[in-house]
mmCIF file of C-alpha atoms and ligand atoms in Angstrom:
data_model
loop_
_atom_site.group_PDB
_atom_site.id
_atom_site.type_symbol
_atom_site.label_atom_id
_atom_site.label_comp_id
_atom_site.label_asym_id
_atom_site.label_seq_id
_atom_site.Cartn_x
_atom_site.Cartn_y
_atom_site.Cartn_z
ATOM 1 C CA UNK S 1 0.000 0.000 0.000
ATOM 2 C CA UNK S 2 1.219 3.603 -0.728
ATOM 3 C CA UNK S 3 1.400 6.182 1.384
ATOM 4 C CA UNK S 4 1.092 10.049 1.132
ATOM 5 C CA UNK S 5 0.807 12.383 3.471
ATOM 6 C CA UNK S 6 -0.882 16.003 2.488
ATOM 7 C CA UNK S 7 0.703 19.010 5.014
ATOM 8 C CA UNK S 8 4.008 18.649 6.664
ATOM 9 C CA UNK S 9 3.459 21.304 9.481
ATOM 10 C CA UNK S 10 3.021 19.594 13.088
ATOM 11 C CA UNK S 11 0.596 17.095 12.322
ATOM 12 C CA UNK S 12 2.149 16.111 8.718
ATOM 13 C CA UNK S 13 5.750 15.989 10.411
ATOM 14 C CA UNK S 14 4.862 14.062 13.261
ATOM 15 C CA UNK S 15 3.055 10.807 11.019
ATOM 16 C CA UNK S 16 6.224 11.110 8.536
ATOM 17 C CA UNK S 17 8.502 10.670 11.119
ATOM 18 C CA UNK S 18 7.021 7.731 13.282
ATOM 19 C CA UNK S 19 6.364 6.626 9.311
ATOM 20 C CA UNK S 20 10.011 6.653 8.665
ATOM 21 C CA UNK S 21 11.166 5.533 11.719
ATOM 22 C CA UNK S 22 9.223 2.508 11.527
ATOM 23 C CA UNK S 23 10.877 2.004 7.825
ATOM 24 C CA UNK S 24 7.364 2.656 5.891
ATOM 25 C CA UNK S 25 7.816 4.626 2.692
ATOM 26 C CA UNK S 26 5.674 7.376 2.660
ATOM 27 C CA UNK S 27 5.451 10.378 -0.013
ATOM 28 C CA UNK S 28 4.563 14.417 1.498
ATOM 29 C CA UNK S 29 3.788 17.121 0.321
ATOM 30 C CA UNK S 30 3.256 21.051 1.608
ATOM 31 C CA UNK S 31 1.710 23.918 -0.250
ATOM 32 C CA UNK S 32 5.316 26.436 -0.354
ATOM 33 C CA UNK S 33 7.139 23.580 -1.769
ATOM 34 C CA UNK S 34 10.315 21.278 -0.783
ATOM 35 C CA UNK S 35 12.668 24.431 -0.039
ATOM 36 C CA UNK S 36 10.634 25.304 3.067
ATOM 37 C CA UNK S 37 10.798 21.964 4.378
ATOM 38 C CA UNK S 38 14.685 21.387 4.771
ATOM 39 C CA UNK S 39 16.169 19.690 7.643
ATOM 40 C CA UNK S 40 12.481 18.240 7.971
ATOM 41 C CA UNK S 41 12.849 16.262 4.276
ATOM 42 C CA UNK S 42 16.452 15.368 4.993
ATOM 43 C CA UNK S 43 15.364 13.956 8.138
ATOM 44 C CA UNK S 44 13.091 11.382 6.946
ATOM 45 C CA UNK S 45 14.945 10.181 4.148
ATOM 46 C CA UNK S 46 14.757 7.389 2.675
ATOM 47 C CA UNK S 47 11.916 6.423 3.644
ATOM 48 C CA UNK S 48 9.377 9.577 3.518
ATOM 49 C CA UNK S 49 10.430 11.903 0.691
ATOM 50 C CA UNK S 50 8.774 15.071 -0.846
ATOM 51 C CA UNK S 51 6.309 14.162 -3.518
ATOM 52 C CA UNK S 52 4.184 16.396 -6.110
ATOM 53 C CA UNK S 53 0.763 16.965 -4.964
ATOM 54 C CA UNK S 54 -0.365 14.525 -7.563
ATOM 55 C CA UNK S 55 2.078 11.920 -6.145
ATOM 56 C CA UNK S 56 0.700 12.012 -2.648
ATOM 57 C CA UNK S 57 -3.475 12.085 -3.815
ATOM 58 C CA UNK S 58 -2.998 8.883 -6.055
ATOM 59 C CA UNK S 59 -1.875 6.918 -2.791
ATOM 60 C CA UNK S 60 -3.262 4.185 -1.339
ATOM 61 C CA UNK S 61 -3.714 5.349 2.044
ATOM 62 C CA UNK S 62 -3.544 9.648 1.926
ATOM 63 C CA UNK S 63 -3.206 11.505 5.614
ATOM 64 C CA UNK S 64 -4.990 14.496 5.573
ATOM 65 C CA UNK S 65 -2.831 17.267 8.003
ATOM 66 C CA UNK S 66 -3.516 20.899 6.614
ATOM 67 C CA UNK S 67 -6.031 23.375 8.522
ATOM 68 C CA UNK S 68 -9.337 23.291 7.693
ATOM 69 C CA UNK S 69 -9.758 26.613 5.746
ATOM 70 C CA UNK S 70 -7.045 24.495 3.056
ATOM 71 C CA UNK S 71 -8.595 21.545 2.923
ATOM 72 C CA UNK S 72 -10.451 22.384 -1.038
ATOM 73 C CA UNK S 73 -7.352 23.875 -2.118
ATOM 74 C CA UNK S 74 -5.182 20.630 -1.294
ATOM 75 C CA UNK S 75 -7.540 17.958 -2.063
ATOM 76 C CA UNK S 76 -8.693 19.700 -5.232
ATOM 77 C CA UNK S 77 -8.585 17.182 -8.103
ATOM 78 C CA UNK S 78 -7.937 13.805 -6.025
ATOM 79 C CA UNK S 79 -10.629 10.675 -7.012
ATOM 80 C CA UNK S 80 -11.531 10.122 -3.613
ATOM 81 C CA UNK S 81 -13.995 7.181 -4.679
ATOM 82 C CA UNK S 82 -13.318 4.075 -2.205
ATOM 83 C CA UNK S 83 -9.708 5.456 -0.906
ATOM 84 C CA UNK S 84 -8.404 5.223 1.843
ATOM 85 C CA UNK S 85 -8.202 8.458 3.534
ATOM 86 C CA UNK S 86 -7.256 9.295 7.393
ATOM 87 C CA UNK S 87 -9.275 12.316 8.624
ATOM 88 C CA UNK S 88 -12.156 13.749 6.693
ATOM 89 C CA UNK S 89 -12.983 13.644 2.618
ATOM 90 C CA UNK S 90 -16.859 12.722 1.137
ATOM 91 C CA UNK S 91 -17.016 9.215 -0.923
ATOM 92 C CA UNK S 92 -13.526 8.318 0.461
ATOM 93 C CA UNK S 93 -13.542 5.799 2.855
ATOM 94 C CA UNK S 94 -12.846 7.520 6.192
ATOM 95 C CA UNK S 95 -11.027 6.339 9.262
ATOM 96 C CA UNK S 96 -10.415 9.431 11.597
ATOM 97 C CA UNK S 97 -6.946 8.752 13.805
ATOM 98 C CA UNK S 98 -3.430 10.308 14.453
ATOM 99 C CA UNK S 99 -5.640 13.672 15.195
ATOM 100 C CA UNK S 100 -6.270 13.288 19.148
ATOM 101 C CA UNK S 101 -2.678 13.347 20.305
ATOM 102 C CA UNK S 102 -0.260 15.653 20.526
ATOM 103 C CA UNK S 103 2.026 16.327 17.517
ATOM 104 C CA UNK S 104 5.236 15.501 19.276
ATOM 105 C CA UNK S 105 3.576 12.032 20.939
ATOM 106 C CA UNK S 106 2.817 11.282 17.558
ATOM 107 C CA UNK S 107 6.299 11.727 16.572
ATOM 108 C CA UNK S 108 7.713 10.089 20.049
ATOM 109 C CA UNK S 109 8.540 6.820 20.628
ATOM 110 C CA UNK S 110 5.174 4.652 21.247
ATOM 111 C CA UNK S 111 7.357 2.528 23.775
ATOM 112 C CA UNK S 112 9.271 5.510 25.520
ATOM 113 C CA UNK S 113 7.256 5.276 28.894
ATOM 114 C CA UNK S 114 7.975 1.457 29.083
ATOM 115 C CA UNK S 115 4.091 0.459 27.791
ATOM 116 C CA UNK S 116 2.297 1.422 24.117
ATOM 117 C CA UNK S 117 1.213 5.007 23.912
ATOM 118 C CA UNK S 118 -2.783 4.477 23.179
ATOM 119 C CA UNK S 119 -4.222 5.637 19.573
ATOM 120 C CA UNK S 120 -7.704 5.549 19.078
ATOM 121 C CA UNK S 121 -8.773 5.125 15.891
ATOM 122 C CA UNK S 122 -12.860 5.097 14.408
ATOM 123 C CA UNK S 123 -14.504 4.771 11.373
ATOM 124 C CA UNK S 124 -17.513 2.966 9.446
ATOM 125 C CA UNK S 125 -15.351 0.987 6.714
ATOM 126 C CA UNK S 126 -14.156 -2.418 8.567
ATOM 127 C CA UNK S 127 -11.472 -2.904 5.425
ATOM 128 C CA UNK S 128 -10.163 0.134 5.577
ATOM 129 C CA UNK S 129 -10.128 0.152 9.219
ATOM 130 C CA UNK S 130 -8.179 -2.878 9.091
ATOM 131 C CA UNK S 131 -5.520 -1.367 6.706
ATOM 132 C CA UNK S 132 -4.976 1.885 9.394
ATOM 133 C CA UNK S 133 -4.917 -0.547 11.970
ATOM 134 C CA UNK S 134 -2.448 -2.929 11.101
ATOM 135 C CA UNK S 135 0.082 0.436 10.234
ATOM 136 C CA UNK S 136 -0.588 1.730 13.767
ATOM 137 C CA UNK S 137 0.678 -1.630 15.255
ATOM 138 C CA UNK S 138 3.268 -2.282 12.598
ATOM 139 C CA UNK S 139 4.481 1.949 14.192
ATOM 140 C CA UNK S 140 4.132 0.191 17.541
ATOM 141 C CA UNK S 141 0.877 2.440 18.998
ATOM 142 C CA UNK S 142 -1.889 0.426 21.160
ATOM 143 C CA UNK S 143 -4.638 0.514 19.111
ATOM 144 C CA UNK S 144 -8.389 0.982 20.209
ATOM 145 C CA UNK S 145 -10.823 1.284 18.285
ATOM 146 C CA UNK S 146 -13.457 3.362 19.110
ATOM 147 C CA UNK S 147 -16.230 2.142 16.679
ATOM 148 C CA UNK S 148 -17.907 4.080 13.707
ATOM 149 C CA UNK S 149 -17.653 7.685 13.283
ATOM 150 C CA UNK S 150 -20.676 8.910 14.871
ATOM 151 C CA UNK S 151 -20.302 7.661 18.047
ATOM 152 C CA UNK S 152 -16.152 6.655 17.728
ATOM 153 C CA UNK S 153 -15.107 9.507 15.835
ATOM 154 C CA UNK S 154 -16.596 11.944 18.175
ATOM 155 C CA UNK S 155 -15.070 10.749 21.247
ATOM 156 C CA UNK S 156 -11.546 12.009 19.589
ATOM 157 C CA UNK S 157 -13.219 15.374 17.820
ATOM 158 C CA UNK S 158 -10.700 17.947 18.158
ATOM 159 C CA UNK S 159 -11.690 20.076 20.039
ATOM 160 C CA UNK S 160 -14.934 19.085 21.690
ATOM 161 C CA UNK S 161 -14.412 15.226 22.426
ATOM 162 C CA UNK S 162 -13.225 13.478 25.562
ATOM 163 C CA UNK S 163 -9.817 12.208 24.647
ATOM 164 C CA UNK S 164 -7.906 14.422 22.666
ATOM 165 C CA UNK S 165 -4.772 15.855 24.314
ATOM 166 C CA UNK S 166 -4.321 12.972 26.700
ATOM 167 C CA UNK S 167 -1.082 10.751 27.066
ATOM 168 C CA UNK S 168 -2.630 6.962 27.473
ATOM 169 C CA UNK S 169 -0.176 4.272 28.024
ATOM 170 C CA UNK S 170 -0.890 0.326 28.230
ATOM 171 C CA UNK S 171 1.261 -1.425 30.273
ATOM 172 C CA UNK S 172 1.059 -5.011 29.338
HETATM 173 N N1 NAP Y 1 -1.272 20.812 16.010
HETATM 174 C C1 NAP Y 1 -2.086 20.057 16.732
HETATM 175 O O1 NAP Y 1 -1.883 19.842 17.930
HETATM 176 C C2 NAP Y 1 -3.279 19.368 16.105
HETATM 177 C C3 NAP Y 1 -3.875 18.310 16.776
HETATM 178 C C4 NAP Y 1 -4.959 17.654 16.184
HETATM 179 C C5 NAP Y 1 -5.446 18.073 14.974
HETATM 180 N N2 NAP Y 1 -4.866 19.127 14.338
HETATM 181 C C6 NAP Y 1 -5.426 19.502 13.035
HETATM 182 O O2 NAP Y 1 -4.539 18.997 12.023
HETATM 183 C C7 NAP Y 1 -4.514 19.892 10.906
HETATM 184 C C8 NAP Y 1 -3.084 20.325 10.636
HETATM 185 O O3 NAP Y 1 -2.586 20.973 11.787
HETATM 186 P P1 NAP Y 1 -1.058 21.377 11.933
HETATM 187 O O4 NAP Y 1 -0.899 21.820 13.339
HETATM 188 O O5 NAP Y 1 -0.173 20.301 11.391
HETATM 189 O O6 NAP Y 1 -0.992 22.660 10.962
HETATM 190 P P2 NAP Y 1 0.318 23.473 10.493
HETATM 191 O O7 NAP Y 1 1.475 23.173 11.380
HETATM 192 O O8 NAP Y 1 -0.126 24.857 10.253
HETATM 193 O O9 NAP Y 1 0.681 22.794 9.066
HETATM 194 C C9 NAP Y 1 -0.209 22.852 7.997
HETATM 195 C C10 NAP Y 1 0.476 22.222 6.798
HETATM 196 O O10 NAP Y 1 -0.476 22.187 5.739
HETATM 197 C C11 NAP Y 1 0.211 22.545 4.551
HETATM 198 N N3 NAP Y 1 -0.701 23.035 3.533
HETATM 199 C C12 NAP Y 1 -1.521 24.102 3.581
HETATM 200 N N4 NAP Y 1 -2.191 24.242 2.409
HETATM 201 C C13 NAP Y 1 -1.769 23.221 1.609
HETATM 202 C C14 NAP Y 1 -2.060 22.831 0.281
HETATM 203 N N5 NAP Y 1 -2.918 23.505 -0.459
HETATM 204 N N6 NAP Y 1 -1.434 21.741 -0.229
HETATM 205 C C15 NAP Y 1 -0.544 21.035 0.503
HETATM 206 N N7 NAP Y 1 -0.231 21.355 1.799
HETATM 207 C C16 NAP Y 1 -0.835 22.447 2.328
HETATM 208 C C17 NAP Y 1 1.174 23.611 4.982
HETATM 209 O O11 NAP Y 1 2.170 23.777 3.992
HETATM 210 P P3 NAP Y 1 3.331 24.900 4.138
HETATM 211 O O12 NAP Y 1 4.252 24.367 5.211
HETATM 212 O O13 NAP Y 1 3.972 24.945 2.830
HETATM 213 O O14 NAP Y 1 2.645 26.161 4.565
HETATM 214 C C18 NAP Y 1 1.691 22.993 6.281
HETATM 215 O O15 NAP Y 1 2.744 22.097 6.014
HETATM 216 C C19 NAP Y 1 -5.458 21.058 11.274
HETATM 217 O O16 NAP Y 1 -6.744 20.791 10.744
HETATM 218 C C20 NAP Y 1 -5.498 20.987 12.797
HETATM 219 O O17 NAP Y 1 -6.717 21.509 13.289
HETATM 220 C C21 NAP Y 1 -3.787 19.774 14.855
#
């Protein structure tokens, strides 16, 4: 399965590099284009490198990580029938993680407080569900997963939901 990523500001960054460290190739792009991203792209190569915009849509799985008020702008032209796609896109099929925890616990070691750092994950395709969830334990997260998007999804809204912002850790 390939992997983009759209948006490599704190969010973007933080999947690309728990993506790289766990040796998954991933392509990402950013709206000002690879010169702004630097140190960032030479820190997650080989595995993540800077893609064109078409690149990164035409993925298997795409991340969605840009603010709202971008989201037309850097979707614009992407099939979104039946993909994959982690946060929020119509006709794609939608699994909403990776958005309730802080950018640099994303980015962290899963394992760094001797358990798995908790992800929650939710969404109403069980195939694609599967897919997000076997990359969150192949990045070495505990996964939960929190049901379908109505009820799941809005446990880890951001802001507004219960469990965004908090640092669960399974110890097993
Ligand atoms: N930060 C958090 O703690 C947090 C937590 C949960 C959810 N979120 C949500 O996650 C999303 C991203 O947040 P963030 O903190 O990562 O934002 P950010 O640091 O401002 O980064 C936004 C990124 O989106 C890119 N971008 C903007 N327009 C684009 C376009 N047309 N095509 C491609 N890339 C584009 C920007 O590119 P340039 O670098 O070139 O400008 C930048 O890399 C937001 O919806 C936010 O609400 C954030």
């Amino acid at each position: 399965m390939s992997i983009g990523i759209v948006g490599a500001g704190a969010v973007g960054s933080a999947i690309a590099t728990v993506l790289a460290r766990a040796g998954i190739a991933a392509k990402i792009v950013n709206r000002r284009g690879p010169a702004v991203l630097g140190p960032l792209a030479a820190s997650l190569m080989p595995q993540v490198t800077v893609g064109t915009r078409e690149e990164v849509l035409a993925a298997d799985i795409v991340f969605v990580a840009v603010p709202w008020g971008r989201l037309d702008e850097a979707l614009a032209g992407g099939d979104w029938q039946g993909r994959i796609v982690v946060d929020c896109v119509p006709g794609a099929r939608l699994v909403k993680a990776f958005n309730h925890m802080l950018p640099h616990l994303v980015a962290g070691d899963p394992r760094a407080e001797g358990g798995r750092r908790v992800l929650f994950m939710a969404g109403d395709d069980a195939a694609a569900k599967a897919e997000i969830g076997a990359l969150i334990d192949r990045i070495g997260f505990y996964r939960i997963d929190l049901g379908g998007l109505r009820e799941g999804g809005r446990m880890i809204e951001f802001p507004g939901g219960p469990l965004p912002a908090l640092n669960l850790v399974v110890f097993d």
